[in-house]
mmCIF file of C-alpha atoms in Angstrom:
data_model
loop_
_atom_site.group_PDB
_atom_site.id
_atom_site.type_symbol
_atom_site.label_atom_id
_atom_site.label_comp_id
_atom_site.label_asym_id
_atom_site.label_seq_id
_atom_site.Cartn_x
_atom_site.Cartn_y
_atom_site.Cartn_z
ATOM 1 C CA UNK A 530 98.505 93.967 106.829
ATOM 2 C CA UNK A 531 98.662 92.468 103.527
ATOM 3 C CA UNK A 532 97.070 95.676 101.349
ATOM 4 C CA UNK A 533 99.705 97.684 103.144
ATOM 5 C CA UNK A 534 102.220 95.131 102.193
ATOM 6 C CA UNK A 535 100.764 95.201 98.923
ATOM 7 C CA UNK A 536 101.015 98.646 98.178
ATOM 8 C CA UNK A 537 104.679 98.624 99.205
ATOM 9 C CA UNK A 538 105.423 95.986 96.592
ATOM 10 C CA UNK A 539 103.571 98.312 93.844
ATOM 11 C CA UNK A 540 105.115 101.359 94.366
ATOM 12 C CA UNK A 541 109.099 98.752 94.566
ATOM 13 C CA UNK A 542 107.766 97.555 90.821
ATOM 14 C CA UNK A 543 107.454 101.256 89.776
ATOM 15 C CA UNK A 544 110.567 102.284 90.722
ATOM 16 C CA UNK A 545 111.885 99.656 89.657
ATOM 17 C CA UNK A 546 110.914 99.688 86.185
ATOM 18 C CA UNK A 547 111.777 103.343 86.143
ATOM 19 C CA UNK A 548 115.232 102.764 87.182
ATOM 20 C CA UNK A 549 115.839 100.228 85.240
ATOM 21 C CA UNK A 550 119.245 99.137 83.632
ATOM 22 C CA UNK A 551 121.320 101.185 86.845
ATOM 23 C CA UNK A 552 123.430 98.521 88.768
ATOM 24 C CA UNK A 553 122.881 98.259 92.707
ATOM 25 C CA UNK A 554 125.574 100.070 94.707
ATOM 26 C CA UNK A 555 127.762 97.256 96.556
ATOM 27 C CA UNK A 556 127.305 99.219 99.358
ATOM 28 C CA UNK A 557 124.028 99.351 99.405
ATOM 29 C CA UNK A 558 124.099 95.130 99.532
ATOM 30 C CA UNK A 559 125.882 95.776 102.886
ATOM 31 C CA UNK A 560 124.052 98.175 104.425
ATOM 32 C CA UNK A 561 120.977 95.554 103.675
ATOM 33 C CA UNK A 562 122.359 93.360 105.226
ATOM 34 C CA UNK A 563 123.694 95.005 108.335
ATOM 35 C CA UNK A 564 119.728 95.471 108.770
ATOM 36 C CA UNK A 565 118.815 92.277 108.902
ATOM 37 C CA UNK A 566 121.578 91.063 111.110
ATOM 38 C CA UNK A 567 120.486 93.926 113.615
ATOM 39 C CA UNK A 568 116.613 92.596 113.324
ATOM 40 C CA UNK A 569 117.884 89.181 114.143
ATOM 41 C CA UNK A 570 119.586 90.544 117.102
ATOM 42 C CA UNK A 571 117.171 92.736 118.346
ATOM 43 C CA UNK A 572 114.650 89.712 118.651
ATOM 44 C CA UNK A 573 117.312 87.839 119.843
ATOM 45 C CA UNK A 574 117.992 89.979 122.863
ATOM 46 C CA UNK A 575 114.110 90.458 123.168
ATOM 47 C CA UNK A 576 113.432 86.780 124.284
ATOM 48 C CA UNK A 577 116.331 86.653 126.247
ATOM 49 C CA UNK A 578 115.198 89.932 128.122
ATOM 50 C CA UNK A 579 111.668 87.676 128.526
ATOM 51 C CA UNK A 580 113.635 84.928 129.540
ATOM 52 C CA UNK A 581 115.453 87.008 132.673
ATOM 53 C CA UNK A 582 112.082 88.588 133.699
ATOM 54 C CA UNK A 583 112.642 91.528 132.029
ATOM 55 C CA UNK A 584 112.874 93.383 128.702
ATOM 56 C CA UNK A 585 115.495 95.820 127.703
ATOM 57 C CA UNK A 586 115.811 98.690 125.897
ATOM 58 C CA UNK A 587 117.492 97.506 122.640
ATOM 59 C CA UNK A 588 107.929 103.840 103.451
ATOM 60 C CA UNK A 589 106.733 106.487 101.524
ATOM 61 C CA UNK A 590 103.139 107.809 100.979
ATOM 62 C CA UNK A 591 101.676 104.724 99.839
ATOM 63 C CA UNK A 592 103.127 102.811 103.649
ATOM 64 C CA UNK A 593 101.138 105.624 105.701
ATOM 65 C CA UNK A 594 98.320 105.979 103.188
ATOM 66 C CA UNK A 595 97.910 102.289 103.644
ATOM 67 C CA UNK A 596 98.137 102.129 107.616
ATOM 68 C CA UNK A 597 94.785 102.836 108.707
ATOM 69 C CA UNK A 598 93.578 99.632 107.121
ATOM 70 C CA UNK A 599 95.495 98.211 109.962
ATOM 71 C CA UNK A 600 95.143 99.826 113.114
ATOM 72 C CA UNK A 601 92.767 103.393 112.632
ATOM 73 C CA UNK A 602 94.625 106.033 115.192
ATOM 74 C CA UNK A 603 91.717 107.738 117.188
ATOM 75 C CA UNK A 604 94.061 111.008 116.665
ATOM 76 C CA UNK A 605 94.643 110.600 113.515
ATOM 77 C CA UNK A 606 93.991 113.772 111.814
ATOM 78 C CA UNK A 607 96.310 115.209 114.598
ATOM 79 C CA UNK A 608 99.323 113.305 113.802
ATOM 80 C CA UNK A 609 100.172 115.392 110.825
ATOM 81 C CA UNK A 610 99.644 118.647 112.455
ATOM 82 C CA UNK A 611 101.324 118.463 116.035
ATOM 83 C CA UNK A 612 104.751 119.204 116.392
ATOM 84 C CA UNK A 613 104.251 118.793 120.081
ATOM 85 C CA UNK A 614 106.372 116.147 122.138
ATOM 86 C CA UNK A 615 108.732 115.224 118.927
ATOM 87 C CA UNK A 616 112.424 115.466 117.956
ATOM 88 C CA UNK A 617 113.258 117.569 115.091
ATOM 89 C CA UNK A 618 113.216 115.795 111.879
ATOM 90 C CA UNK A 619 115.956 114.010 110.064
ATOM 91 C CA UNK A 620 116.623 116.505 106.922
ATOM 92 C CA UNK A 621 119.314 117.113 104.277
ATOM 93 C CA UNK A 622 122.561 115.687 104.848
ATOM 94 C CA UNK A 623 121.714 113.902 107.762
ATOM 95 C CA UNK A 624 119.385 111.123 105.761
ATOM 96 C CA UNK A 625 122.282 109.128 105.423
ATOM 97 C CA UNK A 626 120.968 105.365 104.499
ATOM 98 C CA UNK A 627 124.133 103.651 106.224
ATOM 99 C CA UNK A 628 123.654 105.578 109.553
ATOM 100 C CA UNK A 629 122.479 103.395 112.453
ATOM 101 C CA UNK A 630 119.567 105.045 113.979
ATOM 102 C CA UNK A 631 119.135 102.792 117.078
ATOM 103 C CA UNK A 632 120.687 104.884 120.069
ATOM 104 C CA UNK A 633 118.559 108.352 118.551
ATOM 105 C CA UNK A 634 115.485 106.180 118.711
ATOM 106 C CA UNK A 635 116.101 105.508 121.862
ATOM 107 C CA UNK A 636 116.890 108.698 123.284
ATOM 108 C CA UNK A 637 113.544 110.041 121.121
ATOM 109 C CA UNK A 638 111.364 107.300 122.672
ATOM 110 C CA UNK A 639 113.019 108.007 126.206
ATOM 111 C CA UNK A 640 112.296 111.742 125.525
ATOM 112 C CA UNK A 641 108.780 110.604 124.849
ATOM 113 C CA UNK A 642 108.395 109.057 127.949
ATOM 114 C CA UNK A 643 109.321 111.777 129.954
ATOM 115 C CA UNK A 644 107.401 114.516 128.781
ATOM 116 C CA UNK A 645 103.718 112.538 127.886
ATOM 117 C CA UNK A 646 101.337 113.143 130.476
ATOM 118 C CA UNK A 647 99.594 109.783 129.757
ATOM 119 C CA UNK A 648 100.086 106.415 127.676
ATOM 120 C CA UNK A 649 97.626 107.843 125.648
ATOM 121 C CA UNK A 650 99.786 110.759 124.724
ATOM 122 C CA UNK A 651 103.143 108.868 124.694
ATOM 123 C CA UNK A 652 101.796 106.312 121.930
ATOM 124 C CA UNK A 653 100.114 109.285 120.137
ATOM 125 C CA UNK A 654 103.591 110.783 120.441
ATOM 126 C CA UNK A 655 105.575 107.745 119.293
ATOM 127 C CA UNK A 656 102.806 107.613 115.785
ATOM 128 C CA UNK A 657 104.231 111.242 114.830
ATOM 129 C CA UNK A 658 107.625 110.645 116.001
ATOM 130 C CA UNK A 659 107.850 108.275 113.369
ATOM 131 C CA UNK A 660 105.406 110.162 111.208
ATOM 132 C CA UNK A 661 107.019 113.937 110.816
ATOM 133 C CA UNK A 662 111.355 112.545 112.104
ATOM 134 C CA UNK A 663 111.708 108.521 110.254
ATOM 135 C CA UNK A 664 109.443 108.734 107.387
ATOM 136 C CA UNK A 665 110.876 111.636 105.406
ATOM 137 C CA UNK A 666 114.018 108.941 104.986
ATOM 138 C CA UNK A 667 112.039 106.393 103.816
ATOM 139 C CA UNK A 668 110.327 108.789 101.105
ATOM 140 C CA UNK A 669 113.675 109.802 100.100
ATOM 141 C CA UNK A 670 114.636 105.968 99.282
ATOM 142 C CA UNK A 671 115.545 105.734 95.546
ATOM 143 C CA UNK A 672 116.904 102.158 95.728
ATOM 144 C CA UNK A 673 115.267 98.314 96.643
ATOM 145 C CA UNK A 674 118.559 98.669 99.065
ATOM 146 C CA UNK A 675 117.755 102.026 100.674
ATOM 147 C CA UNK A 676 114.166 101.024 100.975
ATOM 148 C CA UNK A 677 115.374 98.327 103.072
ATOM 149 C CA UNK A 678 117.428 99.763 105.266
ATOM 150 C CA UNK A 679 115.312 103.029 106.264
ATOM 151 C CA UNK A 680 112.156 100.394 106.446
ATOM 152 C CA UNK A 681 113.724 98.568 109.381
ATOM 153 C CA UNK A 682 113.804 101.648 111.511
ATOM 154 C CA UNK A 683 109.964 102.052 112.012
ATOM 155 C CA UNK A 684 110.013 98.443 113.507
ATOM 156 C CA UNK A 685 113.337 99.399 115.919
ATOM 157 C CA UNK A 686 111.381 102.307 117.154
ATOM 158 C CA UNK A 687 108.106 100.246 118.216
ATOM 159 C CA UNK A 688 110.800 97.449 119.287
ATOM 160 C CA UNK A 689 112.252 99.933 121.830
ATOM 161 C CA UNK A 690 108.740 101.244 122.903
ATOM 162 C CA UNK A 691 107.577 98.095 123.964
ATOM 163 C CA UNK A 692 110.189 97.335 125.625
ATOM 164 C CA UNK A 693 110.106 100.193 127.417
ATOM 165 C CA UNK A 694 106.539 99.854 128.378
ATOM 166 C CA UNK A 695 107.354 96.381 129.611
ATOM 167 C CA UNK A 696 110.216 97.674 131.958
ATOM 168 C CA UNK A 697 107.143 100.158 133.498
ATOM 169 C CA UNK A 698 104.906 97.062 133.172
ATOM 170 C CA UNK A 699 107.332 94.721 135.333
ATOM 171 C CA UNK A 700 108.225 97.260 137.848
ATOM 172 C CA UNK A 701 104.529 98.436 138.646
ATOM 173 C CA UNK A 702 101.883 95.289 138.160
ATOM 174 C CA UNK A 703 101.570 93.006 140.636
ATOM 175 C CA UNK A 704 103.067 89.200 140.714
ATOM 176 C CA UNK A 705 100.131 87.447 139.489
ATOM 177 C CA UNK A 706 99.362 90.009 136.625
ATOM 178 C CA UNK A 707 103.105 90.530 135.587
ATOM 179 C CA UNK A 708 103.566 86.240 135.171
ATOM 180 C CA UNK A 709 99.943 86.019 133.030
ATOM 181 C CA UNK A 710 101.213 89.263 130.727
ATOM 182 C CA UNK A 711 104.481 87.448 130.635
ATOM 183 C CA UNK A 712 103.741 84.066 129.904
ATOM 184 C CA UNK A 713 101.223 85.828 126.674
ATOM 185 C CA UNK A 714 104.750 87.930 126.165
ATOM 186 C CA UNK A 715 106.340 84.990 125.843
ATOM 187 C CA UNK A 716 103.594 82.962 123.380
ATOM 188 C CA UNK A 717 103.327 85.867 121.121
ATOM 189 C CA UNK A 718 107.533 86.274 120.482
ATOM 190 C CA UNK A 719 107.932 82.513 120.316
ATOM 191 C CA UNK A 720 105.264 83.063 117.148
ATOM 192 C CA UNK A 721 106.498 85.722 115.540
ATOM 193 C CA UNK A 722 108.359 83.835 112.259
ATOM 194 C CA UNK A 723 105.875 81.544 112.238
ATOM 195 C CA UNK A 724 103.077 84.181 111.854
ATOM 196 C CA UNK A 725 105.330 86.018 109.798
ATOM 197 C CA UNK A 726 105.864 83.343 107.243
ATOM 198 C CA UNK A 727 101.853 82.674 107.124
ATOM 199 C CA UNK A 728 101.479 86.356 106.414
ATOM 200 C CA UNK A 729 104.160 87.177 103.898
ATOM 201 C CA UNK A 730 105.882 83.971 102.838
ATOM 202 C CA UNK A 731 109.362 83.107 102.500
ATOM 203 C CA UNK A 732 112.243 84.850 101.387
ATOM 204 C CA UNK A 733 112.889 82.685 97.994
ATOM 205 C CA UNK A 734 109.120 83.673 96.704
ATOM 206 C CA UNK A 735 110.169 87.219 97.501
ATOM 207 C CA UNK A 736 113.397 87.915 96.418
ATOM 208 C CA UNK A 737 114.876 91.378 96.983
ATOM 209 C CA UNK A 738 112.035 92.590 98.009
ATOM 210 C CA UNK A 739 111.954 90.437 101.385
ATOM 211 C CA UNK A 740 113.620 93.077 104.101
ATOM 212 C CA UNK A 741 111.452 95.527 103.148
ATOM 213 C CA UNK A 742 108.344 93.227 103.783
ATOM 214 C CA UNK A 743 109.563 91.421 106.761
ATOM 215 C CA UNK A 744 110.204 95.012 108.280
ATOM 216 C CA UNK A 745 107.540 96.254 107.873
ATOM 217 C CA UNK A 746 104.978 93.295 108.553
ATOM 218 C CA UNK A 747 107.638 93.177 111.868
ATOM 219 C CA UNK A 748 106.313 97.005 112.394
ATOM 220 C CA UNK A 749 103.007 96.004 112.194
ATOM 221 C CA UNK A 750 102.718 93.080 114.694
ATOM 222 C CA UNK A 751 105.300 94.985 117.292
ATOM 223 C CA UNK A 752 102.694 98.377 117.103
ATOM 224 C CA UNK A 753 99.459 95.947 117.906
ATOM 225 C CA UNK A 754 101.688 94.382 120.609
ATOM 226 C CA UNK A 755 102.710 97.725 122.217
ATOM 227 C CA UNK A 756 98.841 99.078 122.136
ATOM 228 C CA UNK A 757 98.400 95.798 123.535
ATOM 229 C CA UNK A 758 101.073 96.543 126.790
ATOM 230 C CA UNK A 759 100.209 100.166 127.454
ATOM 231 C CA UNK A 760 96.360 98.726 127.709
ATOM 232 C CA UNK A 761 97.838 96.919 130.497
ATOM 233 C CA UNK A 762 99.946 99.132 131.907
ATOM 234 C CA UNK A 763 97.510 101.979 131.917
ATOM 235 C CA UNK A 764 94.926 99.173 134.443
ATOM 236 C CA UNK A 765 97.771 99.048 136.545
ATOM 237 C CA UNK A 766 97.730 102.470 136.989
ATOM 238 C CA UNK A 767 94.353 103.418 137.045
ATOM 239 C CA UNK A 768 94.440 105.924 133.813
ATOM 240 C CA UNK A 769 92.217 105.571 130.713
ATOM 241 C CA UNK A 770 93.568 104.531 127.335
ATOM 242 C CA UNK A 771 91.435 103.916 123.813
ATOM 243 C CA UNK A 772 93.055 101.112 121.659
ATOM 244 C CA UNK A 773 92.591 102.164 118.201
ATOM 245 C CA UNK A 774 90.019 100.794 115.885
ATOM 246 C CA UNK A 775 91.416 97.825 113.500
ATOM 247 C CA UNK A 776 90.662 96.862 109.943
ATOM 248 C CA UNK A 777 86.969 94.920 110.036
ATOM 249 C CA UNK A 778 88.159 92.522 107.094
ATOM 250 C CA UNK A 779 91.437 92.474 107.268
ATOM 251 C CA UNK A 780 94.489 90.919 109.704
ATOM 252 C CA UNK A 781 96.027 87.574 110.843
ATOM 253 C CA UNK A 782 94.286 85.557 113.641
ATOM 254 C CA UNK A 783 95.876 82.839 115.191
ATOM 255 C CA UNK A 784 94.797 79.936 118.422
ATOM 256 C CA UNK A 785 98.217 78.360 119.822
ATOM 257 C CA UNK A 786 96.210 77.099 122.384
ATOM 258 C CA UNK A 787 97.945 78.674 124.765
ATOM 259 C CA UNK A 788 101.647 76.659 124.292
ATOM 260 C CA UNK A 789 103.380 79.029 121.855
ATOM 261 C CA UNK A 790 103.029 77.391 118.952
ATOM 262 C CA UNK A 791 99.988 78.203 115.806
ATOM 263 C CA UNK A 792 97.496 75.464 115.868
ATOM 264 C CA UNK A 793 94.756 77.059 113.658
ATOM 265 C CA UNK A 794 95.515 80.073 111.180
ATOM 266 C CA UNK A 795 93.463 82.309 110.011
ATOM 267 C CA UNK A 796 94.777 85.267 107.171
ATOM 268 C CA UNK A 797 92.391 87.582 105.559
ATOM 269 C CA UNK A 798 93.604 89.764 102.615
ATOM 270 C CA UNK A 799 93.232 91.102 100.036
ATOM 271 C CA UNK A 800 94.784 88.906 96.636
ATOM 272 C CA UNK A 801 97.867 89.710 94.892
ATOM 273 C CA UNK A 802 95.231 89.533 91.838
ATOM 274 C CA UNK A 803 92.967 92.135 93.841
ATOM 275 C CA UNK A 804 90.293 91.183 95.249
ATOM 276 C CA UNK A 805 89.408 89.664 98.748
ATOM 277 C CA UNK A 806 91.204 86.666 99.801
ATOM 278 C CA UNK A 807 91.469 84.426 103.097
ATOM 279 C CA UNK A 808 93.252 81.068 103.963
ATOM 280 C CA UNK A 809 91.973 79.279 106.813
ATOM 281 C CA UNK A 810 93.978 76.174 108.497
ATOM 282 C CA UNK A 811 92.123 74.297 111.220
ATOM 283 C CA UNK A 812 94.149 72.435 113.963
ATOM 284 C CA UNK A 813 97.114 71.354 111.658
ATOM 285 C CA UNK A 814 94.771 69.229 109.736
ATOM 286 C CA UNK A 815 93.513 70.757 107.062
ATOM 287 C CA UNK A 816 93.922 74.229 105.370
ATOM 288 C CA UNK A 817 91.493 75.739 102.501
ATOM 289 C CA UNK A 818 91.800 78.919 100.398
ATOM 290 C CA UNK A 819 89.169 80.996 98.742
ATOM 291 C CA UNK A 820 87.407 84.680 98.454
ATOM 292 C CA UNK A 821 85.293 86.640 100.773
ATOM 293 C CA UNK A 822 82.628 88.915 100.764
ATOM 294 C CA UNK A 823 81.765 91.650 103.318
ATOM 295 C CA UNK A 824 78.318 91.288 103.957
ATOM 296 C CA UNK A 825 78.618 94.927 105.849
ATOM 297 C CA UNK A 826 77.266 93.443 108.983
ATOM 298 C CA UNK A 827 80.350 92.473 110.646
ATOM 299 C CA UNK A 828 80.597 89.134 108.896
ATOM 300 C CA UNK A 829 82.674 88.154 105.990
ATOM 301 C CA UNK A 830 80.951 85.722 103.162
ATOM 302 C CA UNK A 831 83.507 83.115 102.981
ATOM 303 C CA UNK A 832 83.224 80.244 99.635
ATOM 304 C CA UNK A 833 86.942 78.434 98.869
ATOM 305 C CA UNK A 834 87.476 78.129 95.153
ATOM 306 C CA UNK A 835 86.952 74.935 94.455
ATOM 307 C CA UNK A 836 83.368 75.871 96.118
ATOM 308 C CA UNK A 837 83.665 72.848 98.771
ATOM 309 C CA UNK A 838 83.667 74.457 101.703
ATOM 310 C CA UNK A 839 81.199 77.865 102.221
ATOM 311 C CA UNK A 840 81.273 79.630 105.710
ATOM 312 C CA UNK A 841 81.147 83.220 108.138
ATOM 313 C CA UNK A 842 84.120 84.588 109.056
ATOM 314 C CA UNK A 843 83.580 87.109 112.157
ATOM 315 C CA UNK A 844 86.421 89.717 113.309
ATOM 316 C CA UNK A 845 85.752 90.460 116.476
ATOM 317 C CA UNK A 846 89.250 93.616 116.666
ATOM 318 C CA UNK A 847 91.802 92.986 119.327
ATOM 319 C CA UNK A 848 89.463 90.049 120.661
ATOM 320 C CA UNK A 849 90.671 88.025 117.689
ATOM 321 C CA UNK A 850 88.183 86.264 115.019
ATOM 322 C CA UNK A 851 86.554 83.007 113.962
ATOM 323 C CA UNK A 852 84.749 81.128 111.186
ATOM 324 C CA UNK A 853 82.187 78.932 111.288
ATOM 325 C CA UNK A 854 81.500 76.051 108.524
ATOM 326 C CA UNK A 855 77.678 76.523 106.844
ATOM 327 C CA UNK A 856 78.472 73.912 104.213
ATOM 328 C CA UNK A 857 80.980 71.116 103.217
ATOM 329 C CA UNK A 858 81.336 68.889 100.971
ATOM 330 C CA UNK A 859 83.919 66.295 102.205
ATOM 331 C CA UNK A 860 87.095 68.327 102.375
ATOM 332 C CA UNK A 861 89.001 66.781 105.467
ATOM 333 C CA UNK A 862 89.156 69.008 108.799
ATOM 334 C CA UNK A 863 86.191 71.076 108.058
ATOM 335 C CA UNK A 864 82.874 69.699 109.632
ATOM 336 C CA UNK A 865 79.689 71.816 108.507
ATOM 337 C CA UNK A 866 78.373 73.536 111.730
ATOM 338 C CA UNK A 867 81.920 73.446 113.334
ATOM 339 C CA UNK A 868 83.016 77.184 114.798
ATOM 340 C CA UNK A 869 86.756 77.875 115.082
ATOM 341 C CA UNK A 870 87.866 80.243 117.429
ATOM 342 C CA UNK A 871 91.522 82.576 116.562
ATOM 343 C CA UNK A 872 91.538 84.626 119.622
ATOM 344 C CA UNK A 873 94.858 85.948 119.096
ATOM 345 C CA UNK A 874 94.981 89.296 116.358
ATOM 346 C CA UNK A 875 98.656 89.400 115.433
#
């Protein structure tokens, strides 16, 4: 998550050096923020859907290039090719930056539905829907403010698959299954600006920049949780489905030990500086930050830099992560042989 944020931020700088001395269209200030309010609202009317049982249906090279560190697509080579099962593209005149996209994302995602033969194919379909129709409008962003604005959209379209997939989810499990999926439905939403602000930070350290990150770190977490549904869905009805391979270094593992709430953190990156990086809080009582090295054997060499506190860091995919303490040296919360479990991969 945080490379692909990073190389967002890097290709911002660039154009933002190159366009430097222009002044920001005022309208461009109120499209931005017409984005966020309809982000607020759309996870607004997400939990309340939870709430009532039931949920309704509500950037350039360097973002796709980025991706795979994130979740690998096992079609992936086939995503650029297939025109099979997706709305025409958005071209010329209709890029417009100010346009809201919401009800032709959900009449493409509905259109999805329909036609896929399996939740394999739908979410295969939903990747190039937003591959080959939504991202040439992010490519074509020449402003912070347009990049804003077209980022949100890749996030409304995963928004409106999941909760479509819940909809098929609610009407087709059983009791028991649908009130365990929705109690985890309701853990992982009540998280979501927590994790976010572990990931990314706060809007003051980012400035301007801050949409475009929250969007697309909100993109992110709402694709793993959709993956995470049609898996579900697709036991309830008996059909096969492949989750897609994740990054083995990076990602953001959490334990809320089962109330809603993060207890114990766990963010593996890679540094603003470069390099590897990973901060590691253990039940609210201690947090330590320091570099990593991948061993290549599924286990990440973890030392924090004031070289108190050494340890294995194991990412274990969608099953989450942990680390476990090999030496200390009197840093509070940190015990050496202790193993902390972060079963939830956000």
């Amino acid at each position: 998550m945080k490379k692909k944020i990073m190389a967002m931020v890097m290709g911002v700088v660039v154009l933002a050096l190159s366009a430097c001395g222009q002044t920001e269209n005022p309208e461009e200030n109120r499209t931005n923020e017409t984005g966020g309010a309809e982000e607020i609202r759309d996870s607004t009317d997400e939990i309340q859907a939870i709430q009532n049982d039931e949920i309704q249906a509500t950037q350039n090279d360097e973002i796709q290039a980025t991706q795979n560190d994130e979740i690998t697509d096992p079609a992936d080579s086939d995503l650029a090719e297939s025109t099979e099962d997706v709305p025409d593209s958005l071209t010329g005149a209709e890029m417009d930056f100010t346009c809201d996209y919401s009800e032709d994302i959900r009449a493409d995602v509905d259109y999805v539905v329909s036609v896929s033969a399996s939740l394999q194919d739908e979410l295969e379909s939903i990747e190039r829907i937003i591959l080959q129709k939504y991202m040439p409008l992010a490519e074509a962003a020449q402003t912070q403010g347009e990049m804003n604005v077209s980022s949100q959209w890749f996030f409304v379209i995963w928004d409106t698959e999941l909760n479509s997939l819940w909809s098929r989810f609610s009407n087709s499990a059983d009791q028991q299954t649908k009130e365990n999926i929705l109690a985890e439905q309701r853990n992982w939403i009540a998280m979501k600006e927590e994790a976010m602000l572990l990931s990314i930070g706060d809007s003051e350290e980012n400035g301007s920049m801050y949409p475009l990150l929250q969007n697309s770190f909100l993109e992110e977490i709402t694709r793993r949780r959709a993956y995470v549904l049609a898996n579900e869905l697709a036991k309830v009805k008996g059909e096969p489905f492949v989750l897609p391979e994740v990054s083995p270094k990076y990602g953001l593992f959490v334990d809320d030990q089962g109330t809603g709430s993060i207890y114990s953190s766990l963010v593996v990156q890679q540094a603003w500086e470069g390099g590897d990086e990973a901060i590691i809080s253990i039940y609210r009582q201690g947090e330590i930050e320091g570099t990593f090295v991948d061993n290549g054997n599924g286990e990440l060499a973890f030392t924090s830099y004031d070289g108190n506190v050494k340890g294995t860091i194991r990412i274990n995919g969608w099953d989450g992560a942990s680390f476990k303490v090999t030496e200390t040296s009197g840093v509070f919360g940190f015990f050496a042989r202790e193993e902390v479990e972060f079963p939830l991969a956000f």
